[in-house]
Coordinates of C-alpha atoms and ligand atoms in Angstrom, one line a residue:
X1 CA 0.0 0.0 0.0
X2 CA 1.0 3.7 -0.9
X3 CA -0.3 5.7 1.6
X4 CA 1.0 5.9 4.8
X5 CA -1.2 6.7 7.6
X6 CA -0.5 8.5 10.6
X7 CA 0.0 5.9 13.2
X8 CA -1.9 7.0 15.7
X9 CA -5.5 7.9 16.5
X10 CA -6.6 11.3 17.5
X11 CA -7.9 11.8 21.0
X12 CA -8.2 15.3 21.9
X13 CA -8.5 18.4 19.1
X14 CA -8.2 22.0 18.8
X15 CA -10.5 23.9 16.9
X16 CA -8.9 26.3 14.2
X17 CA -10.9 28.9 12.7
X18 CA -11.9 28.6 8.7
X19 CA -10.8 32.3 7.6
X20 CA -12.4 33.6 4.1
X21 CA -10.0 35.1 2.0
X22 CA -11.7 38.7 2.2
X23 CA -11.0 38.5 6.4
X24 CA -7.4 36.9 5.4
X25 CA -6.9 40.1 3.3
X26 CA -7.7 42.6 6.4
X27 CA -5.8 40.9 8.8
X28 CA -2.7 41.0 6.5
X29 CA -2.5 44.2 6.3
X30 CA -3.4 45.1 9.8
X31 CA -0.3 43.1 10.1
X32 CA 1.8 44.8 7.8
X33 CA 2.4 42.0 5.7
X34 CA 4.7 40.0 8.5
X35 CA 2.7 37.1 9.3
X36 CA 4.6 37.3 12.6
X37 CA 2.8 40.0 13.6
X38 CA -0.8 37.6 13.1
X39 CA -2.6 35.9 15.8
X40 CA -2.1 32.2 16.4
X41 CA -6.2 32.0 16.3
X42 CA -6.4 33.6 12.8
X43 CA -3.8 30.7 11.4
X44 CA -5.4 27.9 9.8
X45 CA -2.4 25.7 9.0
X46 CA 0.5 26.7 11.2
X47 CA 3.7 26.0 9.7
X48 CA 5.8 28.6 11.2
X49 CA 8.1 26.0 12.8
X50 CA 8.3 22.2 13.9
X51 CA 9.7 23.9 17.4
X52 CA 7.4 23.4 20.3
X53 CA 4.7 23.1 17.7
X54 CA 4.6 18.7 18.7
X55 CA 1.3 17.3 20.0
X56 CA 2.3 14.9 22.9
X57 CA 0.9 11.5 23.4
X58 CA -1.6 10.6 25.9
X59 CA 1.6 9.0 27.6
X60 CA 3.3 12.2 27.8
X61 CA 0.2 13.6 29.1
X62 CA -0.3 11.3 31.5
X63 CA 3.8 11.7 32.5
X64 CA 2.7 15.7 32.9
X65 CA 0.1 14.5 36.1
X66 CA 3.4 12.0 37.5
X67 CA 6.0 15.2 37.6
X68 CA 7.8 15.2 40.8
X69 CA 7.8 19.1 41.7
X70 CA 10.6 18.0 44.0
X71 CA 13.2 20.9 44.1
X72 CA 16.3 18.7 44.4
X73 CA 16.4 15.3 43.4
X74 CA 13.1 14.6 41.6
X75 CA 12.1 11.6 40.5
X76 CA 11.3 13.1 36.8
X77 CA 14.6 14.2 36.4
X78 CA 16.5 10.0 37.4
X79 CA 13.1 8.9 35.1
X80 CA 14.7 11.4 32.4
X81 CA 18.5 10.9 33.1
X82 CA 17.7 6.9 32.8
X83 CA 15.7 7.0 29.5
X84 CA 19.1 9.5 28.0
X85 CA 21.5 7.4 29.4
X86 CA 20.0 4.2 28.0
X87 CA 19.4 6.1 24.2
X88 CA 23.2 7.9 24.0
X89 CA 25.1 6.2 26.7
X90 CA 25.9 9.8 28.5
X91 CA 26.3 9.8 32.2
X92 CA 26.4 13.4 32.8
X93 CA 22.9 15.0 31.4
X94 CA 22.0 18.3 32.0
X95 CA 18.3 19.8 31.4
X96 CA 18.0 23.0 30.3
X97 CA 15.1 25.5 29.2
X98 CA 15.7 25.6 25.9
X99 CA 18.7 24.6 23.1
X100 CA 19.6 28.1 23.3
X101 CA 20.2 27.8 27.0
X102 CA 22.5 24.5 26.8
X103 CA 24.5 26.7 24.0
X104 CA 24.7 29.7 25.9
X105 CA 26.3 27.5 29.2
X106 CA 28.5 25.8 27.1
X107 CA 29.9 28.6 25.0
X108 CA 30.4 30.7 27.9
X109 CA 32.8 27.7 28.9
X110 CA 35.1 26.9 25.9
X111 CA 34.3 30.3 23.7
X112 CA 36.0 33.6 23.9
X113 CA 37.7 36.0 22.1
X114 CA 40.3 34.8 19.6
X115 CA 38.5 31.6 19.5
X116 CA 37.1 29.5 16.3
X117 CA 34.1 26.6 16.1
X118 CA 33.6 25.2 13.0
X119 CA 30.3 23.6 12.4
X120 CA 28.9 21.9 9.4
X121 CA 26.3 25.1 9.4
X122 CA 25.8 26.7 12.4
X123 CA 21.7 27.3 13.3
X124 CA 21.2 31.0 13.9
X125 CA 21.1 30.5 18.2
X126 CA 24.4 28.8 17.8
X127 CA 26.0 31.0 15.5
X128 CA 24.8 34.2 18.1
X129 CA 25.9 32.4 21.5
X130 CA 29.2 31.6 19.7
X131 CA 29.6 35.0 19.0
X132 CA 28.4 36.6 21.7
X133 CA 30.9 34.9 23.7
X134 CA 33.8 36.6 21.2
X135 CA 34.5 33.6 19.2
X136 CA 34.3 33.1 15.2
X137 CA 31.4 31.0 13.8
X138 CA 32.9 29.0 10.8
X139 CA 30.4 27.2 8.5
X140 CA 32.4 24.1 6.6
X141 CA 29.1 23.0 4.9
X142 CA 29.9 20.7 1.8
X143 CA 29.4 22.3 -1.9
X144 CA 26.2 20.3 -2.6
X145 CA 24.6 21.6 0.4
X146 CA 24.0 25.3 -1.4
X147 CA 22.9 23.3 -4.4
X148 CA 18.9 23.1 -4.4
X149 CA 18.7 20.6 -7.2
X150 CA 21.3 18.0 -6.5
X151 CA 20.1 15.0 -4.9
X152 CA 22.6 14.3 -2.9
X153 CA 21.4 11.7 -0.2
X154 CA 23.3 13.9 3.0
X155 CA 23.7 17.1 1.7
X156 CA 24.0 18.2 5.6
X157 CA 27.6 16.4 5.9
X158 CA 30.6 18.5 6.9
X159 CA 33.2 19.3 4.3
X160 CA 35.9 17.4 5.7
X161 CA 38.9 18.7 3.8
X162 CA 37.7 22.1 4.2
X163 CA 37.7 20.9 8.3
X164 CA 41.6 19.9 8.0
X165 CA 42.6 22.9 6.2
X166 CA 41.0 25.2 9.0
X167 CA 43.1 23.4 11.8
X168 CA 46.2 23.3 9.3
X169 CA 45.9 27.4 9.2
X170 CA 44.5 28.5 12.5
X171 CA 46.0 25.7 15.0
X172 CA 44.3 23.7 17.0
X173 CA 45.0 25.7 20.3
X174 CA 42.5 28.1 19.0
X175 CA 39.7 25.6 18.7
X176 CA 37.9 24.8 21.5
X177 CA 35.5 22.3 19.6
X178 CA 34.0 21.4 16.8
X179 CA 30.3 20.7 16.3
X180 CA 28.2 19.0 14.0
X181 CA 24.2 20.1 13.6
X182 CA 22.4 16.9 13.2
X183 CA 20.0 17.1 10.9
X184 CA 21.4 20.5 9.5
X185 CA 18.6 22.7 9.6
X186 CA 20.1 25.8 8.1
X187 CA 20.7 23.5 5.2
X188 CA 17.1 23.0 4.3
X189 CA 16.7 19.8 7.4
X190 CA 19.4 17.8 5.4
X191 CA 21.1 14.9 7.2
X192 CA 24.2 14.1 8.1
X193 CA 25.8 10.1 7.5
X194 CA 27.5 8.6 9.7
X195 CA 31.0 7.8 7.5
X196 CA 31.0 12.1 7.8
X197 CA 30.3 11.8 11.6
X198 CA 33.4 9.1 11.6
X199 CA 35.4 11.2 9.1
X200 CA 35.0 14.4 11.2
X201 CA 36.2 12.3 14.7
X202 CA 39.0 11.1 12.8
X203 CA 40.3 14.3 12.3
X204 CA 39.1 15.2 16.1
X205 CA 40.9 12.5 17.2
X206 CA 44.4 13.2 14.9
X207 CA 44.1 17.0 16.7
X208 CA 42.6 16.0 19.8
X209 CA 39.8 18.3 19.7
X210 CA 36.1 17.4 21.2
X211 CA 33.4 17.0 18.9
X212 CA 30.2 18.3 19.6
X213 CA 26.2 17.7 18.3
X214 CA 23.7 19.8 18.0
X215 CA 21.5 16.9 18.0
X216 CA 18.0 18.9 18.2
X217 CA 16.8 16.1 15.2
X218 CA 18.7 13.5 15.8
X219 CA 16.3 10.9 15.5
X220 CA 15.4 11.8 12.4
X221 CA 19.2 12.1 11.1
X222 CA 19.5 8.4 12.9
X223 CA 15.9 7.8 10.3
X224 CA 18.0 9.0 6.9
X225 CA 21.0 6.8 7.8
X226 CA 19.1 3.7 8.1
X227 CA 17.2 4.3 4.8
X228 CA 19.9 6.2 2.7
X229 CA 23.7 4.9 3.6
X230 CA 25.1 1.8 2.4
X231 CA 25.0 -1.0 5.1
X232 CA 22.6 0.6 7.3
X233 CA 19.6 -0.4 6.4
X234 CA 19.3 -3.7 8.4
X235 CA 20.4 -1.9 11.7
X236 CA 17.9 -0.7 14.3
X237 CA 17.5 3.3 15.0
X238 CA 18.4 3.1 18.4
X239 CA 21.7 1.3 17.1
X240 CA 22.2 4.1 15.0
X241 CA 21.5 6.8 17.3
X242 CA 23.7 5.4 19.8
X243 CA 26.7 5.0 17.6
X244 CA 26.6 8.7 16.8
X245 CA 26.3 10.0 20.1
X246 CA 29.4 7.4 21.1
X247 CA 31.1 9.7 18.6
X248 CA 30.5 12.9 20.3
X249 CA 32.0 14.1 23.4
X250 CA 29.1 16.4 24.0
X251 CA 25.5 17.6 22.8
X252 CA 23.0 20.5 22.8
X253 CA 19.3 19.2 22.3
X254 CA 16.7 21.4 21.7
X255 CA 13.5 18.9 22.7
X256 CA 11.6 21.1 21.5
X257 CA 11.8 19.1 17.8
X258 CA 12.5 15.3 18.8
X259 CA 12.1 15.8 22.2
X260 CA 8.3 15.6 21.0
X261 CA 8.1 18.3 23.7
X262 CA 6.7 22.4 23.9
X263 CA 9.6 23.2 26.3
X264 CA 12.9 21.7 27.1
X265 CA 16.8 21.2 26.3
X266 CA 19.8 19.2 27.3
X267 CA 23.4 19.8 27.6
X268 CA 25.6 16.6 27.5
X269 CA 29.3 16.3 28.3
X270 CA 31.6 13.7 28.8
X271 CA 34.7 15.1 30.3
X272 CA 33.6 15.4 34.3
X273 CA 35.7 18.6 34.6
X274 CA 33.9 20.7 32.3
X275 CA 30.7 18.9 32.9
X276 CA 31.4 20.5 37.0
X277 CA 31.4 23.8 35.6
X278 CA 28.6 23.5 33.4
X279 CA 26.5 22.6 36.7
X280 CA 27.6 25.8 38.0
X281 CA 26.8 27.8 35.1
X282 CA 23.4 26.2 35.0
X283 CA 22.7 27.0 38.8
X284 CA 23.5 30.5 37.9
X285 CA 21.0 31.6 35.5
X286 CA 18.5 28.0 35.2
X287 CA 18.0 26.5 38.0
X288 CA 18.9 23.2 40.1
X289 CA 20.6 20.7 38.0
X290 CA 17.6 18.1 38.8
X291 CA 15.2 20.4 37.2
X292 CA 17.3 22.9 35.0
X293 CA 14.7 25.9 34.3
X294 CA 12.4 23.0 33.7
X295 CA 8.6 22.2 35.8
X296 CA 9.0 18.3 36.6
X297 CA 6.3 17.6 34.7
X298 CA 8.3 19.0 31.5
X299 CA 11.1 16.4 32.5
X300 CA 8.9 13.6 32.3
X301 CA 7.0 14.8 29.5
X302 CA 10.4 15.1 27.9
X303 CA 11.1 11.2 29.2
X304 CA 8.2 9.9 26.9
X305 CA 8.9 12.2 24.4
X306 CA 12.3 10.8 23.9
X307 CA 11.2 7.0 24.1
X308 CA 8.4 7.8 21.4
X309 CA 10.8 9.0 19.0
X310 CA 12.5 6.4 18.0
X311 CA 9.7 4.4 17.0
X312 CA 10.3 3.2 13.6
X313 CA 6.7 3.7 13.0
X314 CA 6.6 7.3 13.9
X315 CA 10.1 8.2 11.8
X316 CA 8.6 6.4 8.9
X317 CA 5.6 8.4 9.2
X318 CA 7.0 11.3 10.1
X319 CA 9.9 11.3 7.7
X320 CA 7.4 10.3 4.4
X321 CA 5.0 13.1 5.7
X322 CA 7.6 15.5 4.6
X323 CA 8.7 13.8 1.6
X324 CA 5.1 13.5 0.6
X325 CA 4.3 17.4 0.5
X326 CA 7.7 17.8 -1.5
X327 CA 6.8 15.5 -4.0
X328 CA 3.8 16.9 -4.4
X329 CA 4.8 20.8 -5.2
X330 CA 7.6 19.2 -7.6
X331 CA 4.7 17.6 -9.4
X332 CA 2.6 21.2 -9.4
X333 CA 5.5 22.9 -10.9
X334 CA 7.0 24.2 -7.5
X335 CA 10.6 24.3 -6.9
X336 CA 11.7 22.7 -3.6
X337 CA 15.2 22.3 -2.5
X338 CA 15.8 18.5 -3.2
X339 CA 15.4 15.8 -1.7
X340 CA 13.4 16.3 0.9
X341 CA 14.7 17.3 4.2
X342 CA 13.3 16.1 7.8
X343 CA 11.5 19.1 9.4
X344 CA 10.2 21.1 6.2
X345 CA 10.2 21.7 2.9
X346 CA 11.4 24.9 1.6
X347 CA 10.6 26.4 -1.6
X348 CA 13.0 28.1 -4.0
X349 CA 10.9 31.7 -3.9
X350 CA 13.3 32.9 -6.7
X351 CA 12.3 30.3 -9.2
X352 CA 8.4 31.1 -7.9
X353 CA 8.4 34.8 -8.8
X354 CA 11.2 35.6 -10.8
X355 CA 9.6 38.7 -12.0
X356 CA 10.5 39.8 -8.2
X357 CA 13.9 41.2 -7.8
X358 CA 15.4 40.2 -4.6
X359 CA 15.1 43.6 -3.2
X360 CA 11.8 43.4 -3.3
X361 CA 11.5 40.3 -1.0
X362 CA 10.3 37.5 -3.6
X363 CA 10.2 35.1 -0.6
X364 CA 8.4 37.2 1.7
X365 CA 5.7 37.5 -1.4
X366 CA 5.2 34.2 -1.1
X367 CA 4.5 33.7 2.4
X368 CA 1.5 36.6 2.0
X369 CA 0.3 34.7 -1.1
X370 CA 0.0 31.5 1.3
X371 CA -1.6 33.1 3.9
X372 CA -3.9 35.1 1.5
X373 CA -4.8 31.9 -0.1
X374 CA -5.5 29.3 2.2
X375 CA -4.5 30.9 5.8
X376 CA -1.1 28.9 5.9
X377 CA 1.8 30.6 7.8
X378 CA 5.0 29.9 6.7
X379 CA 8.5 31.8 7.1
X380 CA 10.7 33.6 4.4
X381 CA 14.9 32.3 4.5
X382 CA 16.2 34.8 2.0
X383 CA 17.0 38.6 2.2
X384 CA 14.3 39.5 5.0
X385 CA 15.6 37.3 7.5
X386 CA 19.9 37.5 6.6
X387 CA 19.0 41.8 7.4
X388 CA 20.4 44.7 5.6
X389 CA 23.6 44.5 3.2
X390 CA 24.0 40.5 3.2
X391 CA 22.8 38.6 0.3
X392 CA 21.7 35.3 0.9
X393 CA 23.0 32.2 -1.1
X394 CA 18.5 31.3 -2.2
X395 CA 15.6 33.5 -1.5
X396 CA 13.4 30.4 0.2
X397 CA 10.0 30.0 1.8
X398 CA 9.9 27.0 4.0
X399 CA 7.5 25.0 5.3
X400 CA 8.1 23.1 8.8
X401 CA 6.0 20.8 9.7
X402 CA 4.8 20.1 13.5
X403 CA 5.1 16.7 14.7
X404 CA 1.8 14.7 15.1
X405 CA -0.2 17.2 14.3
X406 CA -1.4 18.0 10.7
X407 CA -3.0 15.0 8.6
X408 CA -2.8 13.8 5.1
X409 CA -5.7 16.1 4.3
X410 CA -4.1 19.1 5.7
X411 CA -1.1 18.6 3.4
X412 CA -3.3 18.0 0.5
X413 CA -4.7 21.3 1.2
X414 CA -1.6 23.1 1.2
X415 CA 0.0 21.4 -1.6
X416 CA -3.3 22.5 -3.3
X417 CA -2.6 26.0 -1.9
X418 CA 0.5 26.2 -3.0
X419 CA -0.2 24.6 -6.6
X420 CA -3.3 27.3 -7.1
X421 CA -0.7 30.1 -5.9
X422 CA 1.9 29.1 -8.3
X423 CA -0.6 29.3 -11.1
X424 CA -1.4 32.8 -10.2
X425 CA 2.1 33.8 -9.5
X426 CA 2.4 36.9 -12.2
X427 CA 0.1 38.4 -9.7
X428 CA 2.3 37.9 -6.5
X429 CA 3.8 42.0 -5.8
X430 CA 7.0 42.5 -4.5
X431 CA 7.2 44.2 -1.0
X432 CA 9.5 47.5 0.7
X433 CA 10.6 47.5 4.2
X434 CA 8.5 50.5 5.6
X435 CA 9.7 49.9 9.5
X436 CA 12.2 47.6 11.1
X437 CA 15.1 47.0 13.3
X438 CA 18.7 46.7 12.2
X439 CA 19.0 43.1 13.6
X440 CA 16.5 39.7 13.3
X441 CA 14.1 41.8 11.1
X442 CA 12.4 39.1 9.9
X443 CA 10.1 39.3 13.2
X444 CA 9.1 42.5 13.8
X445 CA 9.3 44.8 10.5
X446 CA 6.2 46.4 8.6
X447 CA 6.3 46.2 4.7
X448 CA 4.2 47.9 2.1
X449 CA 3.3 46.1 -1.5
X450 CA 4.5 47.3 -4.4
Ligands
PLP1 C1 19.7 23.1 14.8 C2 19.1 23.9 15.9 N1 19.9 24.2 17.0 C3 19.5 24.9 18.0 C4 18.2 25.4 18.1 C5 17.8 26.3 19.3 O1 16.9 25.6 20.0 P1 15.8 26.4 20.9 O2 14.8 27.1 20.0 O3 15.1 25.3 21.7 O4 16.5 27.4 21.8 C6 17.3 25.2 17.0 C7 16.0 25.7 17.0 O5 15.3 25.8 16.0 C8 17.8 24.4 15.9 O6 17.0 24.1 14.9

């Protein structure tokens, strides 16, 4: 059989609002065409982000009534510890509020002025916390990666020469570690394999440098290896997902995606010393480390969320949900970035309105033309969100999907939004900023059509 169906049965549902195109229209403009600036109730389809967006599980639900509110030592946090230990083999697990938190601890440890973290693309939280602490972000992305037609089965790998040649001219004194973002999200949600994983501790190893994930999706990375790489396909996920945290010396984990969680992070690390001074760090400004910023309810909401994942029957669903919604726009004429990555689908808004020129904001078109067509929110990756004075390698529109909660039909409907847009794309205007910070634009400036 073709179709694959969600594997699980719907127990509890949220009303959304149907919108007519005519309301749509007005509350666009009384938002000054940044669909950030819209109400959550006047969204039809959400697909904003997959972060925090999961539905949880009527075990996760029923974990949220079992949270030990215990202020040192709850039992939530050993029930979370137990479940992490068992999936990555880590000892020393930290939770946190958020990824951003986890990066923000450990940057403020091993970053600094002078310093240089190569990543195979940093995400934009990483990228700031790295800064902010003085250090250089470097992105060692491989060629195909910045290529939206190649096919390319892990365009999210690291380019592994371009890794050596770093430490070769900057020395390895002035790395403090080098991270890996599994599934590489900046990258359009492309995975990573795990002979790059190997490749890049190889050279960690040869230098002696820690290697890091940001392993916000790595169960859907774990997911792409099993059905993708040669030789993987008869080994279990959990298998997989333990042999690339045994490569890592440390993570960040934004549960927030496959944490199947609204809130929550982790920090991981090995080496006890700087896993001490993490604890401190995370006293400072999170909280205790049995509880990290976190209710115990989140922790063992987080627990479930983490056992769930791995399922092969979620990841199959999960992972064909996405592929299924980027087949379909190729078939309608739309331009996605190929293949299909785990989290979204983003679409090439330069190839949708070429008669937009990129000052205009072709991708931010788009995402008005969705919302004016069928109440779908999605976000603009081009020259709105890189800010003033940076070009941007594709003007792109992605669509992230939550976890668990849109069905077939729901996709149908946008592919069919996004078809019936495309045919009517000589009508899509192009847009001026008319208000707007300097920095991370993208969520609070006012445009005008042109
Ligand atoms: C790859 C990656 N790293 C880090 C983060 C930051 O996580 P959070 O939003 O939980 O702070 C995100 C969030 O989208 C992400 O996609």
């Amino acid at each position: 059989m073709k179709t694959i169906i969600e594997p699980f049965r719907v127990k509890s549902v949220e009303p959304f609002r149907m919108t007519t195109r005519k309301e749509r229209e007005a509350i666009l403009r009384a938002a000054c065409f940044n669909p950030f600036l819209i109400h959550g109730r006047d969204v039809m389809i959400d697909l904003l982000t997959d972060s925090g967006t999961s539905a949880m599980s009527s075990e996760q639900w029923a974990g949220v009534m079992r949270g030990d509110e215990t202020y040192a030592g709850s039992e939530s946090f050993y029930r979370l510890r137990d479940v992490l230990h068992d999936l990555t083999g880590f000892q020393n697990i930290l939770p946190t509020h958020q990824g951003r938190a986890s990066e923000r601890i450990l940057f403020e440890l091993v970053g600094g002025a002078g310093k240089i973290v190569p990543n195979n693309a940093h995400f934009d939280t990483t990228r700031a916390n790295t800064e902010h602490s003085g250090a250089e972000a470097v992105d060692l992305a491989i060629p195909e990666a910045s290529q939206p037609r190649n096919r390319h089965p892990f365009k999210g790998n690291m380019d592994v020469g371009a890794l050596e040649a770093l430490i070769r001219r900057v020395g390895r004194d002035r790395i403090p570690v080098v991270m890996m973002t599994v599934t590489n999200n900046t990258c359009g949600g492309q995975p990573v394999s795990l002979e790059n994983l190997r490749a890049v501790r190889k050279v960690c190893d040869a230098h002696r440098l820690p290697l890091f994930l940001d392993a916000c999706r790595f169960a859907e990375n774990a997911w792409f290896i099993r059905t993708r790489e040669r030789g993987q396909g008869g080994r279990g996920v959990r298998e997989i997902v333990r042999e690339m945290f045994d490569l890592a010396d440390g993570a960040t984990i934004s549960a927030k995606k496959d944490g199947l969680v609204n809130i929550g992070g982790l920090l991981m690390i090995r080496e006890p010393g700087l896993f001490q001074r993490a604890c401190n760090l995370l006293i400072l400004t999170e909280g205790y480390v049995t509880y990290g910023g976190l209710a115990g309810r989140d922790l063992e909401a987080m627990a479930q969320g983490f056992r769930e994942v791995v399922e092969d029957d979620y990841l199959g669903y999960r992972v064909r949900g996405v592929e299924y919604l980027g087949e379909k726009l190729l078939a309608s004429g739309v331009q996605v970035i190929e293949p299909a990555g785990g989290h979204a689908i983003y679409i090439d808004a330069a190839h949708f309105a070429p008669h937009i020129p990129r000052d205009q904001f072709p991708g931010q078109a788009l995402v008005c033309g969705l919302y004016r067509i069928g109440g779908i929110r999605s976000c603009e990756i081009g020259s709105v969100m890189a800010g003033p004075g940076r070009t941007p390698a594709m003007e792109l529109v992605r669509l992230a999907i939550p976890r668990r909660v849109y069905t077939q039909s729901h996709i149908d409907y946008v592919a069919e939004a996004c078809g019936e847009l495309y045919a009517q794309r000589d009508e899509l205007r192009g847009l001026r900023i008319v208000e707007g910070p300097e920095v991370l634009r993208h969520f609070t400036a006012k445009f005008a059509e042109i």
